[in-house]
Short mmCIF file of C-alpha atoms in Angstrom, two decimals:
data_model
loop_
_atom_site.label_atom_id
_atom_site.label_comp_id
_atom_site.label_asym_id
_atom_site.label_seq_id
_atom_site.Cartn_x
_atom_site.Cartn_y
_atom_site.Cartn_z
CA MET A 576 27.68 72.74 109.01
CA GLN A 577 29.53 69.81 107.45
CA ASP A 578 31.17 72.18 104.95
CA GLU A 579 32.52 74.49 107.67
CA VAL A 580 36.11 74.27 108.91
CA LYS A 581 36.15 72.93 112.46
CA ILE A 582 39.18 72.91 114.76
CA GLY A 583 38.64 71.32 118.15
CA ASP A 584 35.15 72.25 119.33
CA TYR A 585 34.89 75.43 117.27
CA TYR A 586 33.84 76.35 113.73
CA LEU A 587 36.32 78.95 112.52
CA ARG A 588 34.08 80.95 110.22
CA LEU A 589 31.33 81.26 112.83
CA LEU A 590 33.86 82.23 115.50
CA LEU A 591 35.22 85.01 113.27
CA GLN A 592 31.76 86.44 112.59
CA GLU A 593 31.14 87.12 116.28
CA ALA A 594 31.66 90.53 117.85
CA ASP A 595 34.23 90.72 120.64
CA GLU A 596 31.56 91.75 123.15
CA THR A 597 29.38 88.70 122.48
CA ALA A 598 32.04 86.21 121.36
CA THR A 599 31.83 82.56 122.33
CA PRO A 600 34.37 81.97 125.13
CA ILE A 601 37.02 79.34 124.51
CA HIS A 602 36.45 77.38 127.67
CA ASN A 603 37.06 74.04 129.28
CA PRO A 604 33.74 72.19 128.91
CA LEU A 605 34.40 70.21 132.09
CA VAL A 606 34.40 73.28 134.34
CA ASN A 607 32.53 75.68 131.98
CA LYS A 608 34.97 78.56 132.31
CA VAL A 609 37.77 80.13 130.31
CA SER A 610 40.78 77.84 130.51
CA PHE A 611 44.44 78.64 129.91
CA THR A 612 45.03 75.14 128.56
CA LYS A 613 41.97 75.17 126.29
CA THR A 614 42.63 78.62 124.83
CA THR A 615 46.32 77.93 124.19
CA GLU A 616 45.50 74.51 122.76
CA PHE A 617 42.98 76.01 120.34
CA PHE A 618 45.44 78.73 119.27
CA ASN A 619 48.19 76.17 118.67
CA ASN A 620 45.82 73.85 116.79
CA VAL A 621 44.86 76.66 114.41
CA TYR A 622 48.56 77.48 113.93
CA HIS A 623 49.23 73.82 113.15
CA ARG A 624 46.42 73.79 110.58
CA PHE A 625 47.90 76.94 109.02
CA LEU A 626 51.31 75.32 108.64
CA LEU A 627 49.82 72.21 107.02
CA SER A 628 47.61 74.04 104.55
CA ALA A 629 48.74 75.04 101.05
CA ARG A 630 45.48 76.76 100.03
CA CYS A 631 45.47 80.54 100.35
CA GLU A 632 41.86 80.65 101.58
CA MET A 633 42.55 78.20 104.41
CA ARG A 634 45.81 79.91 105.39
CA CYS A 635 44.08 83.30 105.53
CA LEU A 636 41.21 81.84 107.56
CA CYS A 637 43.67 80.36 110.06
CA LEU A 638 45.67 83.61 110.30
CA LYS A 639 42.50 85.58 110.98
CA ALA A 640 41.36 83.03 113.57
CA MET A 641 44.74 83.27 115.30
CA ALA A 642 44.54 87.08 115.25
CA VAL A 643 41.04 87.11 116.74
CA THR A 644 41.92 84.52 119.38
CA TYR A 645 45.14 86.23 120.43
CA GLY A 646 43.49 89.64 120.45
CA ARG A 647 40.82 88.37 122.85
CA HIS A 648 43.03 86.15 125.01
CA HIS A 649 46.60 87.50 124.74
CA MET A 650 46.89 87.76 128.53
CA THR A 651 45.90 84.10 128.85
CA ILE A 652 48.00 82.75 125.99
CA GLY A 653 51.09 84.83 126.82
CA PRO A 654 54.20 85.06 124.59
CA PHE A 655 54.10 83.22 121.26
CA GLU A 656 57.46 81.62 120.60
CA ASP A 657 57.08 81.51 116.82
CA SER A 658 56.41 85.24 116.40
CA ARG A 659 59.66 85.76 114.49
CA HIS A 660 58.73 83.11 111.93
CA PHE A 661 55.76 85.17 110.81
CA VAL A 662 58.14 87.98 109.89
CA SER A 663 60.12 85.58 107.72
CA MET A 664 56.92 84.33 106.06
CA LEU A 665 55.73 87.91 105.53
CA ALA A 666 59.04 88.86 103.90
CA LYS A 667 58.68 85.97 101.43
CA CYS A 668 54.95 86.42 100.87
CA THR A 669 53.77 86.65 97.26
CA ASN A 670 50.03 87.02 97.89
CA ALA A 671 48.30 90.27 98.85
CA ALA A 672 45.58 88.52 100.87
CA GLU A 673 48.11 86.55 102.92
CA ARG A 674 50.24 89.68 103.37
CA ASP A 675 47.29 91.54 104.90
CA HIS A 676 46.40 88.63 107.17
CA PHE A 677 50.02 88.38 108.36
CA ILE A 678 49.90 92.08 109.26
CA LEU A 679 46.55 91.57 111.03
CA LEU A 680 48.01 88.78 113.16
CA ILE A 681 51.17 90.75 113.92
CA SER A 682 48.98 93.68 115.05
CA LYS A 683 47.66 91.36 117.78
CA LEU A 684 50.98 89.73 118.65
CA VAL A 685 52.44 93.15 119.54
CA LEU A 686 50.05 93.29 122.50
CA ASN A 687 52.66 91.18 124.32
CA LYS A 688 56.01 92.76 125.20
CA ASP A 689 58.00 89.54 124.78
CA ASN A 690 56.58 89.12 121.30
CA VAL A 691 57.60 92.68 120.49
CA ARG A 692 61.21 91.92 121.44
CA GLU A 693 61.19 88.94 119.07
CA LEU A 694 59.62 90.95 116.26
CA ILE A 695 62.15 93.78 116.63
CA SER A 696 65.09 91.36 116.48
CA SER A 697 63.61 89.66 113.41
CA GLN A 698 63.69 92.95 111.44
CA LEU A 699 59.96 93.56 111.23
CA LEU A 700 60.28 97.36 111.33
CA PRO A 701 61.84 97.85 107.85
CA ILE A 702 59.01 95.79 106.35
CA LEU A 703 56.39 97.88 108.15
CA VAL A 704 58.00 101.10 106.93
CA ASP A 705 58.05 99.80 103.34
CA LEU A 706 54.38 98.81 103.53
CA ALA A 707 53.35 102.10 105.12
CA ALA A 708 55.00 104.01 102.27
CA LEU A 709 52.63 102.35 99.79
CA ALA A 710 49.90 104.74 100.97
CA HIS A 711 51.04 107.25 98.35
CA LEU A 712 49.81 104.84 95.66
CA HIS A 713 46.25 105.04 97.01
CA VAL A 714 45.06 108.10 95.11
CA GLN A 715 41.36 107.87 96.01
CA ARG A 716 41.50 107.92 99.78
CA ALA A 717 38.40 106.88 101.62
CA LYS A 718 37.83 107.88 105.22
CA ILE A 719 39.44 105.46 107.62
CA GLN A 720 39.21 104.83 111.31
CA ASN A 721 42.42 104.08 113.15
CA GLN A 722 41.94 100.87 115.09
CA MET A 723 43.66 101.70 118.38
CA GLY A 724 41.59 104.84 118.96
CA ARG A 725 44.10 106.86 120.99
CA THR A 726 44.76 110.58 120.63
CA PHE A 727 47.97 110.35 118.58
CA ARG A 728 46.51 107.61 116.40
CA GLN A 729 43.42 109.70 115.78
CA CYS A 730 45.66 112.54 114.62
CA VAL A 731 47.52 110.21 112.26
CA SER A 732 44.24 108.87 110.89
CA LYS A 733 42.81 112.36 110.46
CA SER A 734 45.89 113.48 108.56
CA PHE A 735 45.22 110.79 105.96
CA GLN A 736 41.68 112.08 105.53
CA THR A 737 42.29 115.84 105.45
CA ASN A 738 45.88 116.46 104.39
CA VAL A 739 45.12 115.77 100.74
CA ILE A 740 45.57 118.38 98.01
CA GLU A 741 43.18 118.01 95.09
CA ALA A 742 45.08 116.93 92.00
CA SER A 743 44.39 117.30 88.31
CA SER A 744 42.84 114.43 86.37
CA GLU A 745 46.26 113.60 84.92
CA GLN A 746 47.87 113.55 88.35
CA MET A 747 45.09 111.35 89.71
CA SER A 748 46.31 108.58 87.45
CA GLU A 749 48.19 106.12 89.67
CA GLY A 750 51.93 106.71 89.50
CA SER A 751 51.73 109.20 86.61
CA SER A 752 55.13 110.80 87.30
CA ALA A 753 57.75 109.50 84.87
CA GLU A 754 60.70 108.71 87.14
CA TRP A 755 61.64 105.06 86.61
CA TYR A 756 64.46 103.71 84.45
CA TYR A 757 65.20 100.08 83.69
CA ALA A 758 68.34 98.44 82.36
CA THR A 759 68.33 96.29 79.23
CA SER A 760 71.73 94.70 79.86
CA ASP A 761 73.47 93.02 82.77
CA ASN A 762 76.02 95.82 83.21
CA ASN A 763 73.26 98.50 83.39
CA LYS A 764 74.95 100.48 80.60
CA GLU A 765 71.92 100.28 78.32
CA ARG A 766 68.92 101.83 79.99
CA LEU A 767 65.50 103.11 79.01
CA GLY A 768 63.29 105.71 80.65
CA PRO A 769 62.01 107.58 82.43
CA PHE A 770 58.64 105.82 82.70
CA SER A 771 55.72 106.18 85.06
CA PHE A 772 54.88 103.53 87.63
CA GLU A 773 51.77 102.65 85.63
CA LYS A 774 53.89 102.16 82.50
CA MET A 775 56.30 99.94 84.44
CA LYS A 776 53.34 97.81 85.52
CA THR A 777 52.40 97.43 81.86
CA PHE A 778 55.96 96.42 80.97
CA TYR A 779 55.89 93.78 83.70
CA ALA A 780 52.53 92.41 82.50
CA GLU A 781 53.88 92.25 78.93
CA LYS A 782 57.03 90.48 80.20
CA THR A 783 59.25 93.29 78.95
CA ILE A 784 60.75 93.54 82.43
CA PHE A 785 61.01 90.89 85.14
CA GLU A 786 61.71 90.55 88.86
CA LYS A 787 65.46 90.55 88.21
CA THR A 788 65.44 93.56 85.88
CA ALA A 789 67.56 96.37 87.35
CA VAL A 790 65.62 99.60 87.92
CA TRP A 791 66.47 103.04 89.26
CA ALA A 792 64.75 106.29 90.23
CA ALA A 793 65.92 109.45 91.96
CA GLY A 794 66.42 108.66 95.64
CA LEU A 795 67.77 105.15 95.17
CA GLU A 796 71.44 104.74 96.06
CA LYS A 797 72.05 102.24 93.26
CA TRP A 798 70.35 100.12 90.64
CA GLU A 799 68.23 97.43 92.26
CA PRO A 800 66.34 94.38 90.97
CA LEU A 801 62.65 95.15 90.49
CA SER A 802 61.68 92.70 93.25
CA LYS A 803 63.94 94.48 95.76
CA VAL A 804 62.19 97.86 95.38
CA PRO A 805 59.28 97.94 97.87
CA GLN A 806 56.98 99.89 95.54
CA PHE A 807 57.20 97.04 93.01
CA ARG A 808 57.83 94.16 95.39
CA TRP A 809 54.47 94.66 97.16
CA THR A 810 52.45 95.50 94.04
CA VAL A 811 53.35 94.24 90.56
CA CYS A 812 55.65 91.45 91.77
CA LEU A 813 52.80 89.86 93.71
CA GLY A 814 51.49 88.67 90.35
CA GLN A 815 48.37 89.17 88.31
CA GLN A 816 46.58 85.92 89.20
CA GLN A 817 45.94 86.38 92.91
CA THR A 818 43.79 84.11 95.05
CA GLY A 819 42.01 85.45 98.09
CA VAL A 820 40.76 88.96 98.78
CA PRO A 821 43.07 91.57 100.40
CA LEU A 822 41.77 92.92 103.70
CA TYR A 823 42.98 96.50 103.23
CA ASN A 824 43.59 99.19 100.67
CA PHE A 825 47.01 100.85 100.87
CA THR A 826 45.82 103.64 103.18
CA GLU A 827 44.26 101.18 105.63
CA LEU A 828 47.37 99.00 105.45
CA CYS A 829 49.53 102.03 106.21
CA SER A 830 47.34 102.95 109.18
CA LEU A 831 47.59 99.45 110.63
CA CYS A 832 51.38 99.41 110.16
CA LEU A 833 51.59 102.74 112.02
CA ASP A 834 49.45 101.30 114.82
CA ILE A 835 51.84 98.36 115.13
CA MET A 836 54.93 100.59 115.26
CA ILE A 837 53.34 102.92 117.82
CA GLN A 838 52.34 99.97 120.00
CA MET A 839 55.88 98.60 119.82
CA CYS A 840 57.31 101.98 120.81
CA GLU A 841 54.99 102.28 123.80
CA PHE A 842 56.54 99.19 125.38
CA PHE A 843 59.97 100.88 125.23
CA PRO A 844 59.53 104.61 126.01
CA SER A 845 62.31 107.14 125.48
CA ARG A 846 61.75 108.62 128.94
CA ASP A 847 61.46 106.98 132.34
CA GLU A 848 58.93 107.64 135.11
CA ASN A 849 60.92 110.73 136.16
CA ASN A 850 60.75 112.11 132.60
CA SER A 851 64.49 111.59 132.19
CA VAL A 852 65.79 110.63 128.76
CA VAL A 853 66.62 106.93 128.51
CA ARG A 854 70.08 106.12 127.18
CA PRO A 855 70.98 104.17 125.19
CA MET A 856 67.99 104.78 122.94
CA PRO A 857 65.54 101.84 122.88
CA GLN A 858 66.22 99.55 119.93
CA VAL A 859 62.80 100.09 118.40
CA LYS A 860 63.33 103.87 118.28
CA LYS A 861 66.89 103.43 117.02
CA SER A 862 65.73 101.17 114.19
CA LEU A 863 63.06 103.65 113.11
CA THR A 864 65.50 106.56 112.99
CA GLU A 865 68.23 104.78 111.03
#
C-alpha cells in the first residue's frame, strides 16, 4: 500500500475501483456517518493535489477521483466555485487523456445548477460541440451505452449504433476525402491541395505543416491556423508522444458531450409548468442555436 496515492484517509486508486452501490462512504470517523465537512474537505484536497501535480498520470487520477466523489456526493458538496477554471484548462489542454478526464469531471459538475450557470458563462458549449463533431472520425463504431439512460439519450445512443451506412474499403480509411488545402506563404497566396485528413496528419508528422500553418476546406469562412480548426486541434495537434491513456473513443466522447449538453438544457427548459414558451430563450439554448 505504500506505493498507492493517499489523500486524507483514502487511497485514491482503491476508491476509484469501487462500485457506486458498495463504495466506501467518505465519513467523519468521530461520528461514523457521512459528513458535509469531511466530504468537501476530501474533494478540495484532491483538487489541491491536482493543481500541484505536473505528471499527467497523477492529474488524471485526481480528476477521476474528483468526478467520482462529486458524482456520489454532489448534493452534499454543493456548488464548486472553480468550475469555470476547468473550462479554461480544457481549452488549453494538449493531452488526450487529460481532455477526457476533464470532460468526465464536467459531466458530474453539471449535476448542480449553479455550476451549470458558471460553465455556460465560461463558454463550455462551443468546446462540447467541437468535441462531439469528432465522432465522424471514428469509422469503426462499437456499440455504446449512453450513461444517463433516459429515453432521449437512448435514442441518441441508438442512432450512433444503427444509423451507419456501410462504406467501401477506400471510404473506411479515416478522413479519405481530399478536401483540405494549406498555405505555403504568409499571405495565403501560395496554396497546395486538396489533401485528405490522413495526408494532412502525415504532413504534420513530417513537419511539413505546423500549428500556425493556415488551412482551409469547404465550409470554413476563412483560412485558419491548423491549431484553430477543431478537427486538427483535438487530434494531430495533441502531439504524437502522448502520456496517459484516453478514456473514450470519439463516439463515446461525443455521447458524453451530448449527455452534458442535455443535462444543462434540462435545468433551463424552454417551457414553463403551464407549457408556455419561455421568453427570452434560455442562454444555454440560445448558445446552442447560434
